[in-house]
Short mmCIF file of C-alpha atoms in Angstrom, two decimals:
data_model
loop_
_atom_site.label_atom_id
_atom_site.label_comp_id
_atom_site.label_asym_id
_atom_site.label_seq_id
_atom_site.Cartn_x
_atom_site.Cartn_y
_atom_site.Cartn_z
CA MET A 729 18.46 23.84 -12.11
CA SER A 730 17.54 20.15 -12.30
CA LEU A 731 17.46 18.14 -9.08
CA ASP A 732 20.04 15.43 -8.50
CA TRP A 733 18.43 12.06 -7.70
CA GLU A 734 21.46 10.77 -5.79
CA VAL A 735 21.27 13.80 -3.50
CA LEU A 736 17.49 13.46 -3.12
CA GLN A 737 17.82 9.77 -2.26
CA LYS A 738 19.92 10.65 0.78
CA GLN A 739 17.29 13.14 1.95
CA ALA A 740 14.20 11.09 1.19
CA THR A 741 12.26 8.88 3.56
CA ILE A 742 11.26 6.32 0.93
CA ILE A 743 8.20 4.30 1.89
CA ASP A 744 6.63 1.50 -0.16
CA GLY A 745 2.96 1.29 0.78
CA HIS A 746 2.53 -2.41 -0.04
CA ASN A 747 4.79 -5.43 -0.38
CA ASP A 748 3.87 -9.14 -0.66
CA SER A 749 7.37 -10.62 -0.56
CA LEU A 750 7.15 -12.76 2.59
CA GLU A 751 3.78 -14.17 1.53
CA ARG A 752 5.22 -14.96 -1.89
CA ARG A 753 8.12 -16.82 -0.31
CA LEU A 754 5.72 -18.75 1.89
CA GLY A 755 3.71 -19.79 -1.16
CA LYS A 756 6.89 -20.95 -2.93
CA GLY A 757 8.19 -22.84 0.11
CA ASP A 758 11.25 -20.63 0.56
CA ALA A 759 12.75 -19.21 3.75
CA LEU A 760 10.73 -16.33 5.18
CA ASP A 761 13.59 -13.85 5.17
CA LEU A 762 14.14 -10.80 2.96
CA ALA A 763 17.81 -10.44 3.87
CA PRO A 764 19.50 -12.82 1.40
CA ALA A 765 19.78 -11.85 -2.26
CA ALA A 766 16.89 -13.56 -4.08
CA PRO A 767 16.69 -12.57 -7.76
CA ARG A 768 13.64 -14.76 -8.40
CA TYR A 769 11.65 -12.26 -6.36
CA HIS A 770 11.07 -8.52 -6.77
CA VAL A 771 12.40 -7.67 -3.31
CA ASP A 772 15.38 -8.52 -1.13
CA LEU A 773 17.59 -6.57 1.25
CA PRO A 774 20.38 -5.73 -1.23
CA ARG A 775 17.88 -4.16 -3.62
CA LEU A 776 15.97 -2.40 -0.84
CA GLN A 777 19.29 -0.83 0.11
CA GLN A 778 20.08 -0.04 -3.53
CA ALA A 779 16.83 1.94 -3.78
CA GLY A 780 17.31 3.57 -0.38
CA VAL A 781 13.99 2.26 0.96
CA THR A 782 13.40 3.41 4.54
CA ALA A 783 10.24 1.41 5.22
CA LEU A 784 7.84 -0.98 3.53
CA PHE A 785 4.34 -2.03 4.44
CA SER A 786 4.75 -5.79 4.55
CA TYR A 787 1.91 -8.27 3.97
CA CYS A 788 1.35 -10.31 7.11
CA GLY A 789 -1.95 -12.03 6.38
CA SER A 790 -5.30 -11.84 4.67
CA THR A 791 -8.19 -14.28 5.00
CA ASP A 792 -6.56 -17.15 6.92
CA LEU A 793 -5.76 -16.57 10.61
CA PRO A 794 -3.19 -19.38 11.11
CA ARG A 795 -1.32 -18.22 7.99
CA ALA A 796 -1.39 -14.63 9.25
CA LEU A 797 0.05 -15.69 12.60
CA ARG A 798 2.79 -17.63 10.82
CA LEU A 799 3.75 -14.59 8.75
CA ILE A 800 3.69 -12.25 11.75
CA GLU A 801 5.94 -14.59 13.71
CA ALA A 802 8.26 -14.95 10.71
CA THR A 803 8.54 -11.17 10.43
CA HIS A 804 9.47 -10.86 14.11
CA ARG A 805 12.07 -13.60 13.67
CA MET A 806 13.52 -11.92 10.56
CA VAL A 807 13.91 -8.60 12.36
CA ALA A 808 15.48 -10.32 15.37
CA ALA A 809 17.90 -12.23 13.14
CA HIS A 810 19.05 -9.07 11.33
CA PRO A 811 18.91 -6.27 13.93
CA GLY A 812 21.38 -4.14 12.03
CA GLU A 813 19.34 -4.23 8.83
CA PHE A 814 15.65 -4.34 9.79
CA SER A 815 13.45 -2.78 12.46
CA LEU A 816 9.79 -3.38 13.29
CA ILE A 817 7.77 -0.19 13.06
CA ASP A 818 5.30 0.81 15.77
CA SER A 819 5.36 4.57 15.20
CA ALA A 820 6.45 7.29 12.80
CA GLU A 821 9.36 7.97 15.13
CA ASP A 822 10.58 4.42 14.46
CA ILE A 823 10.73 5.23 10.74
CA LYS A 824 12.74 8.37 11.40
CA ALA A 825 15.12 6.34 13.55
CA ALA A 826 15.48 3.70 10.82
CA LYS A 827 16.41 6.41 8.33
CA VAL A 828 19.13 7.77 10.61
CA VAL A 829 20.90 4.41 10.97
CA GLY A 830 20.18 3.05 7.49
CA LYS A 831 17.80 0.24 8.46
CA VAL A 832 14.73 -0.90 6.55
CA GLY A 833 11.61 -0.48 8.65
CA VAL A 834 8.91 -3.13 8.39
CA VAL A 835 5.28 -2.06 8.91
CA LEU A 836 3.03 -5.09 9.42
CA GLN A 837 0.02 -4.83 7.09
CA LEU A 838 -3.01 -7.11 6.87
CA GLU A 839 -4.42 -7.34 3.35
CA SER A 840 -7.82 -8.29 4.72
CA LEU A 841 -9.55 -8.29 8.09
CA SER A 842 -11.32 -11.55 7.20
CA CYS A 843 -8.63 -13.35 9.20
CA CYS A 844 -10.16 -11.71 12.29
CA LEU A 845 -13.16 -14.04 11.85
CA GLY A 846 -15.61 -11.20 12.48
CA GLN A 847 -14.32 -10.70 16.03
CA VAL A 848 -12.94 -7.40 17.31
CA PRO A 849 -10.83 -9.16 20.02
CA VAL A 850 -8.89 -10.95 17.26
CA LEU A 851 -8.16 -7.58 15.64
CA GLN A 852 -7.01 -6.26 19.02
CA ALA A 853 -4.71 -9.26 19.48
CA LEU A 854 -3.17 -8.77 16.04
CA TYR A 855 -2.50 -5.15 16.93
CA ARG A 856 -0.70 -6.33 20.08
CA LEU A 857 1.46 -8.51 17.80
CA GLY A 858 2.51 -5.45 15.84
CA VAL A 859 0.00 -5.03 13.00
CA ARG A 860 -0.29 -1.32 12.19
CA VAL A 861 -2.15 -1.22 8.83
CA GLY A 862 -5.29 -3.14 7.89
CA ASN A 863 -7.13 -3.54 4.58
CA LEU A 864 -10.79 -4.02 5.33
CA THR A 865 -10.99 -6.70 2.64
CA HIS A 866 -8.97 -8.31 -0.12
CA GLY A 867 -12.10 -8.05 -2.21
CA GLU A 868 -13.86 -11.02 -0.66
CA ALA A 869 -17.40 -10.85 0.73
CA PRO A 870 -19.45 -11.42 2.74
CA GLU A 871 -17.23 -13.75 4.78
CA HIS A 872 -16.78 -12.49 8.35
CA GLY A 873 -18.71 -9.33 7.78
CA CYS A 874 -16.43 -6.65 6.32
CA GLN A 875 -18.33 -5.86 3.11
CA GLY A 876 -21.55 -7.24 1.72
CA GLU A 877 -20.54 -7.85 -1.88
CA ALA A 878 -17.27 -8.93 -3.48
CA SER A 879 -15.14 -6.37 -5.32
CA LEU A 880 -14.55 -6.58 -9.04
CA PHE A 881 -10.96 -7.20 -10.16
CA ASP A 882 -10.82 -6.42 -13.87
CA TYR A 883 -11.05 -3.72 -16.49
CA CYS A 884 -14.43 -2.04 -16.63
CA THR A 885 -16.22 1.06 -17.87
CA ALA A 886 -17.19 4.24 -16.06
CA GLU A 887 -20.80 3.05 -16.37
CA ASP A 888 -19.83 -0.20 -14.60
CA ARG A 889 -18.34 1.83 -11.75
CA GLU A 890 -21.49 3.90 -11.39
CA ARG A 891 -23.69 0.81 -11.42
CA MET A 892 -21.54 -0.97 -8.81
CA ARG A 893 -21.44 2.12 -6.62
CA ARG A 894 -25.22 2.41 -6.77
CA ASP A 895 -26.20 -1.25 -6.48
CA MET A 896 -23.47 -3.04 -4.51
CA ALA A 897 -23.73 -3.88 -0.81
CA GLY A 898 -21.13 -1.98 1.20
CA LEU A 899 -19.93 -2.15 4.79
CA MET A 900 -21.32 -4.81 7.13
CA ASP A 901 -21.45 -4.75 10.92
CA PHE A 902 -17.97 -6.11 11.53
CA GLY A 903 -16.50 -3.73 8.98
CA ARG A 904 -18.01 -0.78 10.86
CA ALA A 905 -16.88 -2.13 14.21
CA ALA A 906 -13.38 -2.79 12.86
CA ILE A 907 -13.00 0.79 11.60
CA ALA A 908 -14.02 2.15 15.00
CA GLU A 909 -11.56 -0.18 16.76
CA MET A 910 -8.72 0.61 14.37
CA ASN A 911 -9.29 4.32 14.99
CA GLU A 912 -9.17 3.70 18.73
CA LEU A 913 -6.08 1.50 18.64
CA GLY A 914 -4.08 3.67 16.27
CA MET A 915 -4.10 1.38 13.21
CA VAL A 916 -4.25 2.76 9.66
CA VAL A 917 -7.46 1.95 7.77
CA ASP A 918 -6.57 0.76 4.25
CA LEU A 919 -9.28 0.89 1.58
CA ALA A 920 -7.42 -0.93 -1.21
CA HIS A 921 -9.54 -3.77 -2.67
CA SER A 922 -12.79 -2.42 -1.18
CA ASN A 923 -15.75 -2.14 -3.49
CA ASP A 924 -16.75 1.43 -4.29
CA LYS A 925 -19.72 1.47 -1.91
CA THR A 926 -17.50 0.26 0.95
CA PHE A 927 -14.83 2.82 0.02
CA PHE A 928 -17.14 5.81 0.44
CA GLU A 929 -18.89 4.46 3.52
CA ALA A 930 -15.54 3.79 5.22
CA LEU A 931 -14.34 7.31 4.40
CA GLU A 932 -17.37 8.68 6.19
CA LEU A 933 -16.85 6.50 9.26
CA SER A 934 -13.12 6.70 9.84
CA LYS A 935 -12.05 9.39 12.30
CA THR A 936 -8.40 9.12 11.21
CA PRO A 937 -6.91 9.56 7.73
CA PRO A 938 -7.29 6.35 5.70
CA ILE A 939 -5.08 5.21 2.84
CA PHE A 940 -5.55 3.36 -0.43
CA SER A 941 -2.23 1.57 -0.23
CA HIS A 942 -1.84 0.21 -3.75
CA GLY A 943 -3.75 0.59 -6.97
CA GLY A 944 -4.03 2.75 -10.06
CA VAL A 945 -5.81 5.78 -11.51
CA PHE A 946 -8.98 4.80 -13.34
CA SER A 947 -8.93 7.66 -15.85
CA ILE A 948 -5.54 6.44 -17.16
CA SER A 949 -6.03 2.69 -16.84
CA PRO A 950 -9.72 1.66 -16.56
CA HIS A 951 -9.17 -1.15 -14.08
CA SER A 952 -11.48 -1.56 -11.12
CA ARG A 953 -8.45 -1.33 -8.80
CA GLY A 954 -7.90 2.23 -9.98
CA LEU A 955 -9.41 5.16 -8.12
CA THR A 956 -11.84 7.38 -9.99
CA ASP A 957 -11.29 11.13 -9.83
CA ASP A 958 -14.06 11.61 -7.26
CA GLN A 959 -12.51 8.88 -5.09
CA ILE A 960 -9.13 10.61 -5.26
CA ARG A 961 -10.78 13.88 -4.21
CA ALA A 962 -12.74 12.24 -1.41
CA LEU A 963 -9.66 10.47 -0.06
CA ALA A 964 -7.70 13.72 -0.12
CA GLU A 965 -10.49 15.56 1.71
CA ARG A 966 -10.05 13.10 4.59
CA GLY A 967 -6.27 13.61 4.62
CA GLY A 968 -5.55 10.22 3.06
CA VAL A 969 -2.92 8.96 0.61
CA HIS A 970 -3.22 6.93 -2.58
CA GLY A 971 -0.33 4.55 -3.30
CA VAL A 972 0.26 4.06 -7.03
CA ALA A 973 1.21 0.44 -7.79
CA CYS A 974 4.02 -0.87 -10.02
CA TYR A 975 1.72 -3.38 -11.76
CA ALA A 976 1.46 -3.10 -15.53
CA LYS A 977 -2.28 -3.89 -15.62
CA PHE A 978 -2.96 -1.00 -13.25
CA ILE A 979 -0.64 1.41 -15.09
CA HIS A 980 -1.92 1.31 -18.69
CA GLN A 981 -3.66 -1.17 -20.99
CA GLU A 982 -1.40 -0.47 -23.99
CA HIS A 983 1.69 1.42 -22.81
CA PRO A 984 2.61 0.45 -19.26
CA ASP A 985 5.94 2.05 -18.44
CA VAL A 986 7.54 4.30 -15.85
CA ALA A 987 6.45 7.44 -17.68
CA THR A 988 2.80 6.34 -17.59
CA LEU A 989 3.11 5.40 -13.92
CA VAL A 990 4.34 8.93 -13.22
CA ASP A 991 1.45 10.21 -15.34
CA GLN A 992 -0.83 8.60 -12.74
CA ILE A 993 0.98 10.33 -9.90
CA GLU A 994 0.84 13.60 -11.81
CA HIS A 995 -2.88 13.18 -12.43
CA SER A 996 -3.54 12.89 -8.70
CA ILE A 997 -1.38 15.92 -7.98
CA ASP A 998 -3.24 17.93 -10.61
CA LEU A 999 -6.53 16.97 -8.93
CA VAL A 1000 -5.73 17.41 -5.24
CA GLY A 1001 -2.19 18.72 -4.83
CA PRO A 1002 1.03 16.94 -3.85
CA ASP A 1003 0.05 15.78 -0.34
CA HIS A 1004 -2.08 12.74 -1.16
CA VAL A 1005 -0.17 10.37 -3.44
CA GLY A 1006 2.72 7.96 -2.89
CA ILE A 1007 4.08 4.62 -4.09
CA GLY A 1008 2.49 1.30 -3.10
CA ALA A 1009 4.46 -0.98 -5.38
CA ASP A 1010 2.73 -4.35 -4.76
CA TYR A 1011 6.01 -6.12 -5.51
CA ASP A 1012 5.81 -9.93 -5.36
CA GLY A 1013 2.03 -9.64 -5.30
CA LEU A 1014 1.43 -9.76 -9.04
CA GLY A 1015 1.26 -13.53 -9.57
CA ASP A 1016 3.44 -15.54 -11.90
CA GLU A 1017 2.29 -13.68 -15.02
CA GLY A 1018 2.21 -10.14 -13.64
CA ILE A 1019 4.67 -7.60 -15.02
CA ALA A 1020 6.28 -5.17 -12.58
CA ILE A 1021 7.30 -1.65 -13.64
CA PRO A 1022 10.01 -0.85 -12.60
CA ALA A 1023 11.15 -4.47 -12.71
CA HIS A 1024 12.12 -4.77 -9.03
CA VAL A 1025 12.45 -2.68 -5.89
CA GLY A 1026 16.08 -1.82 -6.59
CA ASN A 1027 14.90 0.18 -9.58
CA LEU A 1028 12.42 2.41 -7.73
CA GLY A 1029 14.80 5.25 -8.48
CA GLU A 1030 13.50 5.16 -12.06
CA ILE A 1031 10.27 6.71 -10.79
CA ALA A 1032 12.15 9.45 -8.98
CA ARG A 1033 14.35 10.13 -12.00
CA GLU A 1034 11.24 10.55 -14.16
CA MET A 1035 9.83 13.04 -11.66
CA VAL A 1036 13.16 14.89 -11.71
CA ARG A 1037 13.20 14.81 -15.53
CA ARG A 1038 9.82 16.56 -15.49
CA ASN A 1039 11.30 19.32 -13.32
CA TRP A 1040 9.14 18.59 -10.30
CA ASP A 1041 10.21 20.57 -7.27
CA GLU A 1042 12.15 18.89 -4.47
CA THR A 1043 9.34 19.13 -1.91
CA THR A 1044 6.86 17.35 -4.19
CA VAL A 1045 9.28 14.54 -5.04
CA LEU A 1046 10.07 13.93 -1.37
CA LYS A 1047 6.38 13.83 -0.46
CA VAL A 1048 5.58 11.27 -3.16
CA LEU A 1049 8.56 9.07 -2.28
CA GLY A 1050 7.37 8.67 1.29
CA GLY A 1051 6.65 11.93 3.02
CA ASN A 1052 2.91 11.62 2.50
CA PHE A 1053 2.68 8.10 3.94
CA LEU A 1054 4.89 9.26 6.83
CA ARG A 1055 2.44 12.08 7.56
CA VAL A 1056 -0.46 9.61 7.84
CA LEU A 1057 1.57 7.29 10.06
CA ARG A 1058 2.51 10.23 12.28
CA SER A 1059 -1.18 11.15 12.53
CA VAL A 1060 -2.56 7.67 13.19
CA LEU A 1061 -0.05 5.40 14.89
CA THR A 1062 0.28 5.20 18.61
CA THR A 1063 2.21 2.84 20.82
CA GLU A 1064 -0.67 2.86 23.31
CA GLY A 1065 -3.97 1.05 23.07
#
């Protein structure tokens, strides 16, 4: 018997592994608040509620420390202004609590550690301010010592990937120190945007399960921001999770649609089982020309409906919608440190 999405939605802990909406509003000069309806953006509170989102990893900075601090403060203010609708997430238990009362949990996520200026004490201070997920890099290098060579951001061939993996400079001293400190603090290591050499070196170093919060699957869409099959396997071996993004360029060169997005999820499941893939939408992070599929966060149910249409079992659907990210958060996050 086919699953009922409306029933599943009530059961699911739906977690979006990457969201740029506050940063996008800052860039456009709008109020830094997700609560009001804002159709010019991909995300706002009414549509988060429409989709039943329990938590989202929210961009709070990248390469610029003052801008990061502004976004972190704005997030705290937003949560304080709407205590019945949002909660700031420090632990997996906080996400469970948000689900019970129907709030949207906000997980502060740096999209690069370059804003730490190569200094571990800055990373520690940002943790104290609530940051719980950190990309090592947004692709930049070698500024502030995370990786030695910039990541490619374009379509490429399998031969290009092999050449970059062989010849590129990977982790630098601060990158190594940051991974060790994030493991100690209880902060999730995020490998999205890292070059391939950095990706594999970081997997070896991290003592806690890392994630690749948002990207594609290279064998379906040959973009450098897609994971190759051996990367998917390596990430799964470390207990990590790959968030598939809702960005047309990452989904397919010719036929980007919800079905092809679910093909990517299915590909990962076929490789490593259902415990290592989720959704990292990247909404409001696609630029002015980027096409989102589904078109906005309120339509995330289209992904679930496609999984249901393919007769996926209930356990698998619930894991992809958020259970897998929740497992990593439960493993890594701590309110001590």
